[in-house]
Amino acid sequence: MRPALARPSKTRIFVVANQKGGVGKTTSTVNIAAALAQLGQRVLVIDLDPQGNASTALGVEHRRGVPSTYDALVDGEPLVDVTTESPEIENLWAVPATIDLAGAEIELVSVVARESRLRKAVHGHPWVGTAAEAGEDRFDYVLIDCPPSLGLLTLNALVAGDEMLIPIQAEYYALEGLGQLLETVEMVRAHLNQGLEVSTILVTMFDARTRLASGVAEEVREHFGDQVLKTSIPRSVRVSEAPSYGQTVMTYDPGSPGALSYLEAAREIAIQGASR
């Protein structure tokens, strides 16, 4: 365990989204969640991606038939009934995603208030809320891992969240799809969730040896200023290997550059929130 950080006064609900695939979105979700848990925070990861990669990395069962986000979204099951504890890391819980979730967008089309199903489920959890409402057992962080698209599942996440964490790859195409994502965020803020803010941007797959990576990181910082974390996540073989062992890099190789960078990024997020 690392030295514990002060807990936020209420649950911080993060949406981790970027409709561009391959930017390290799921990797960042699970590793920041694991790092926060190691820093003494109580963390819940909600896997909203039908591929279930976050569930794999957290070592949580997600075969068909396992209670999952599908049950909470489509059948209205209480979130507390579909949450399981991570076998690898203390203080870390997960709501797994099964392949059934792939059909959820179609099944939700005719449902009333379909875009706020996840918000209702998250806020209905007894461990979500302020210290006064949810007590010492409360979750400090809820991280929602979205699929790489701007469909109904991602929309549910954007309506459920208070803050947004956007991982951006340090490559030329990184900024191209970002405009579309930010337009969607603005639309959600205008009509469905006024409290949503893009609080955190994380530069991933950073290769310090290339001028391109430094150029992209600089451009992102110019655009977004303090929203961009000072810590960038380097390209790392250990980070990529960890999920094949059903682990995050935080337990697979805690001393690797990737793990230390995620730990530092998590610390930044926690300290940022303490000043809110």
C-alpha positions as MATLAB code, in Angstrom:
seq = 'MRPALARPSKTRIFVVANQKGGVGKTTSTVNIAAALAQLGQRVLVIDLDPQGNASTALGVEHRRGVPSTYDALVDGEPLVDVTTESPEIENLWAVPATIDLAGAEIELVSVVARESRLRKAVHGHPWVGTAAEAGEDRFDYVLIDCPPSLGLLTLNALVAGDEMLIPIQAEYYALEGLGQLLETVEMVRAHLNQGLEVSTILVTMFDARTRLASGVAEEVREHFGDQVLKTSIPRSVRVSEAPSYGQTVMTYDPGSPGALSYLEAAREIAIQGASR';
ca = [
       0.000    0.000    0.000;
       1.122    3.565   -0.725;
       0.626    6.439    1.746;
      -3.131    7.136    1.796;
      -4.474   10.421    0.449;
      -7.334   12.459    1.894;
     -10.733   11.251    0.691;
     -13.064   13.620   -1.202;
     -16.114   14.861    0.702;
     -18.456   13.119   -1.750;
     -18.311   10.503   -4.476;
     -16.633   11.801   -7.649;
     -18.204   10.197  -10.727;
     -15.881   10.122  -13.738;
     -16.793    9.222  -17.307;
     -13.768    7.928  -19.207;
     -14.600    8.454  -22.867;
     -13.108    8.984  -26.299;
     -14.906    7.682  -29.368;
     -11.556    7.064  -31.061;
     -10.457    3.494  -30.343;
      -6.968    2.495  -29.246;
      -6.181    5.573  -27.157;
      -5.666    3.675  -23.895;
      -9.130    4.400  -22.535;
      -9.829    1.090  -20.788;
      -6.171    0.748  -19.784;
      -6.300    4.191  -18.177;
      -9.622    3.458  -16.446;
      -8.460    0.276  -14.730;
      -4.973    1.479  -13.850;
      -6.109    4.822  -12.430;
      -8.835    2.969  -10.495;
      -6.256    0.515   -9.114;
      -3.820    3.342   -8.305;
      -6.531    5.312   -6.469;
      -7.404    2.182   -4.474;
      -3.720    1.777   -3.559;
      -3.760    5.402   -2.398;
      -6.462    4.547    0.145;
      -9.541    5.513   -1.901;
     -12.646    3.335   -2.298;
     -13.257    2.906   -6.018;
     -15.972    1.428   -8.242;
     -15.365    0.705  -11.940;
     -18.447    0.373  -14.146;
     -17.645   -1.461  -17.376;
     -19.958   -0.137  -20.103;
     -18.059   -1.639  -23.031;
     -19.590   -4.902  -24.371;
     -16.048   -6.181  -25.032;
     -15.581   -6.339  -21.257;
     -11.866   -5.481  -21.354;
     -11.979   -3.539  -18.086;
     -13.569   -6.575  -16.397;
     -10.745   -8.775  -17.751;
      -8.023   -6.457  -16.438;
      -9.647   -6.338  -13.000;
      -9.831  -10.146  -12.850;
     -13.635  -10.057  -12.592;
     -15.816  -12.802  -14.110;
     -17.774  -11.520  -17.129;
     -19.035  -14.520  -19.065;
     -22.637  -14.500  -20.269;
     -25.115  -14.903  -17.413;
     -22.981  -13.118  -14.796;
     -24.847  -10.187  -13.159;
     -23.611   -7.155  -15.108;
     -24.196   -3.602  -16.313;
     -26.731   -5.052  -18.762;
     -28.986   -6.089  -15.860;
     -28.736   -2.647  -14.277;
     -29.406   -0.753  -17.523;
     -32.014   -2.895  -19.231;
     -33.730   -4.741  -16.369;
     -33.362   -2.018  -13.738;
     -31.523   -4.275  -11.257;
     -30.038   -2.288   -8.326;
     -26.350   -1.589   -8.950;
     -25.453   -3.013   -5.543;
     -26.691   -6.452   -6.737;
     -24.411   -6.526   -9.799;
     -21.241   -5.235   -8.104;
     -18.361   -7.573   -7.296;
     -15.153   -7.002   -5.395;
     -11.870   -7.150   -7.305;
      -9.931  -10.249   -6.249;
      -6.612   -8.476   -6.830;
      -6.895   -5.116   -5.078;
      -8.405   -4.047   -1.781;
     -10.892   -1.116   -1.892;
     -11.728   -1.786   -5.553;
     -15.112   -2.973   -6.844;
     -16.401   -3.531  -10.373;
     -19.650   -3.897  -12.274;
     -18.666   -6.220  -15.135;
     -19.847   -6.020  -18.747;
     -21.003   -9.123  -20.620;
     -21.574   -9.558  -24.352;
     -25.320   -9.062  -23.689;
     -24.555   -5.354  -23.433;
     -24.013   -5.284  -27.213;
     -27.792   -5.494  -27.665;
     -28.634   -2.990  -24.943;
     -28.645    0.057  -27.250;
     -31.394   -1.506  -29.392;
     -33.382   -2.713  -26.366;
     -33.268    0.727  -24.736;
     -34.527    2.640  -27.782;
     -38.198    2.414  -26.774;
     -37.617    2.856  -23.017;
     -38.776    6.058  -21.325;
     -35.872    8.292  -20.129;
     -33.478    5.804  -21.708;
     -30.481    8.153  -21.470;
     -30.723    8.484  -17.682;
     -30.950    4.779  -16.731;
     -27.341    4.611  -15.589;
     -27.586    7.851  -13.592;
     -30.563    6.448  -11.713;
     -28.690    3.200  -11.027;
     -25.483    4.926   -9.856;
     -27.234    7.420   -7.592;
     -29.393    4.614   -6.203;
     -26.306    2.821   -4.821;
     -26.143    3.215   -1.024;
     -22.381    3.900   -1.207;
     -22.680    6.852   -3.595;
     -23.092   10.336   -2.152;
     -21.677   12.711    0.428;
     -20.035   11.678    3.700;
     -23.285   12.555    5.508;
     -25.461   10.475    3.123;
     -23.298    7.425    2.471;
     -21.006    7.409    5.507;
     -17.476    6.029    5.771;
     -18.291    3.126    3.432;
     -18.967    5.480    0.524;
     -17.196    5.156   -2.808;
     -14.725    7.994   -3.274;
     -14.543    7.468   -7.035;
     -16.772    5.858   -9.633;
     -15.064    5.410  -13.030;
     -17.271    4.536  -16.002;
     -15.445    2.936  -18.926;
     -17.294    3.722  -22.177;
     -17.279    1.917  -25.526;
     -15.350    3.621  -28.374;
     -18.466    5.235  -29.897;
     -20.928    8.023  -29.163;
     -23.990    5.788  -28.932;
     -26.632    5.350  -26.241;
     -24.268    3.595  -23.801;
     -21.800    6.502  -23.849;
     -24.703    8.943  -23.607;
     -25.906    7.132  -20.454;
     -22.436    7.538  -18.983;
     -22.293   11.255  -19.829;
     -25.659   11.813  -18.143;
     -24.552    9.798  -15.079;
     -21.193   11.518  -14.564;
     -20.063   14.777  -12.985;
     -16.576   14.828  -14.451;
     -15.007   13.598  -17.632;
     -11.591   12.073  -18.112;
     -10.465   12.038  -21.744;
      -7.381    9.970  -22.637;
      -5.610   11.409  -25.700;
      -2.971    9.486  -27.592;
       0.211   11.446  -28.317;
      -0.205   10.984  -32.080;
      -1.236   13.076  -35.055;
      -4.873   11.907  -35.233;
      -5.437   12.485  -31.523;
      -7.106   15.873  -31.798;
      -9.208   15.052  -34.856;
     -12.105   13.277  -33.166;
     -11.938   15.406  -30.069;
     -14.082   18.191  -31.541;
     -16.950   15.771  -32.118;
     -16.670   14.430  -28.553;
     -16.694   17.934  -27.060;
     -19.747   18.867  -29.185;
     -21.564   15.843  -27.739;
     -20.546   16.917  -24.225;
     -21.931   20.415  -24.865;
     -25.210   18.931  -26.120;
     -25.485   16.738  -23.008;
     -24.755   19.736  -20.772;
     -27.397   21.835  -22.504;
     -30.179   19.254  -22.373;
     -29.477   16.421  -19.956;
     -26.737   17.051  -17.406;
     -25.734   20.629  -16.658;
     -23.207   19.529  -14.047;
     -20.937   17.632  -16.471;
     -17.469   19.112  -16.916;
     -14.326   17.993  -18.729;
     -12.063   18.114  -15.678;
      -9.198   15.863  -16.718;
      -7.254   15.126  -19.897;
      -4.554   12.462  -19.857;
      -1.894   12.124  -22.560;
      -1.266    8.399  -23.168;
       1.196    6.318  -25.216;
       3.743    9.086  -24.931;
       7.104    8.406  -26.552;
       9.553   11.029  -25.320;
      12.014   10.141  -28.102;
       9.802   11.526  -30.853;
       9.215   15.159  -31.656;
       5.672   14.311  -32.773;
       4.634   13.117  -29.285;
       6.037   16.246  -27.657;
       4.324   18.414  -30.293;
       0.917   16.780  -29.731;
       1.266   17.016  -25.940;
       2.189   20.694  -26.247;
      -0.790   21.385  -28.506;
      -3.166   19.622  -26.092;
      -1.779   21.694  -23.206;
      -2.196   24.923  -25.208;
      -5.840   24.052  -25.925;
      -6.861   22.788  -22.503;
      -4.422   24.301  -19.996;
      -4.863   23.054  -16.421;
      -7.284   20.310  -17.421;
      -4.324   18.349  -18.792;
      -2.519   16.284  -16.158;
       1.195   17.041  -15.824;
       1.863   13.302  -15.897;
       1.921   11.605  -19.315;
       1.666    7.828  -19.652;
       4.597    6.331  -21.587;
       4.294    3.515  -24.110;
       4.917    0.378  -22.080;
       5.047   -3.345  -22.797;
       4.256   -4.140  -19.141;
       1.024   -2.107  -19.288;
      -0.068   -4.088  -22.381;
       0.912   -7.452  -20.881;
      -0.912   -7.075  -17.557;
      -4.526   -7.780  -18.739;
      -3.504  -11.164  -20.179;
      -2.795  -12.165  -16.538;
      -6.146  -10.731  -15.371;
      -4.347   -7.852  -13.672;
      -3.680   -4.137  -13.902;
      -0.060   -3.045  -14.229;
      -0.355   -1.733  -10.646;
      -0.161   -5.303   -9.308;
       1.523   -6.986  -12.300;
       4.654   -4.818  -12.189;
       4.266   -2.031   -9.608;
       7.769   -0.656  -10.166;
       7.504   -0.299  -13.953;
       7.474    3.186  -15.554;
       3.854    2.652  -16.682;
       2.651    1.779  -13.159;
       4.520    4.688  -11.577;
       3.072    7.103  -14.163;
      -0.490    5.906  -13.513;
       0.121    6.231   -9.770;
       1.298    9.806  -10.271;
      -1.703   10.597  -12.535;
      -4.081    9.173   -9.891;
      -2.399   11.267   -7.221;
      -2.870   14.389   -9.369;
      -6.567   13.609   -9.855;
      -7.056   13.073   -6.115;
      -5.209   16.245   -5.115;
      -7.085   18.264   -7.770;
     -10.378   17.053   -6.323;
      -9.390   17.806   -2.736;
      -9.257   21.514   -3.627;
     -12.810   21.481   -5.039;
];
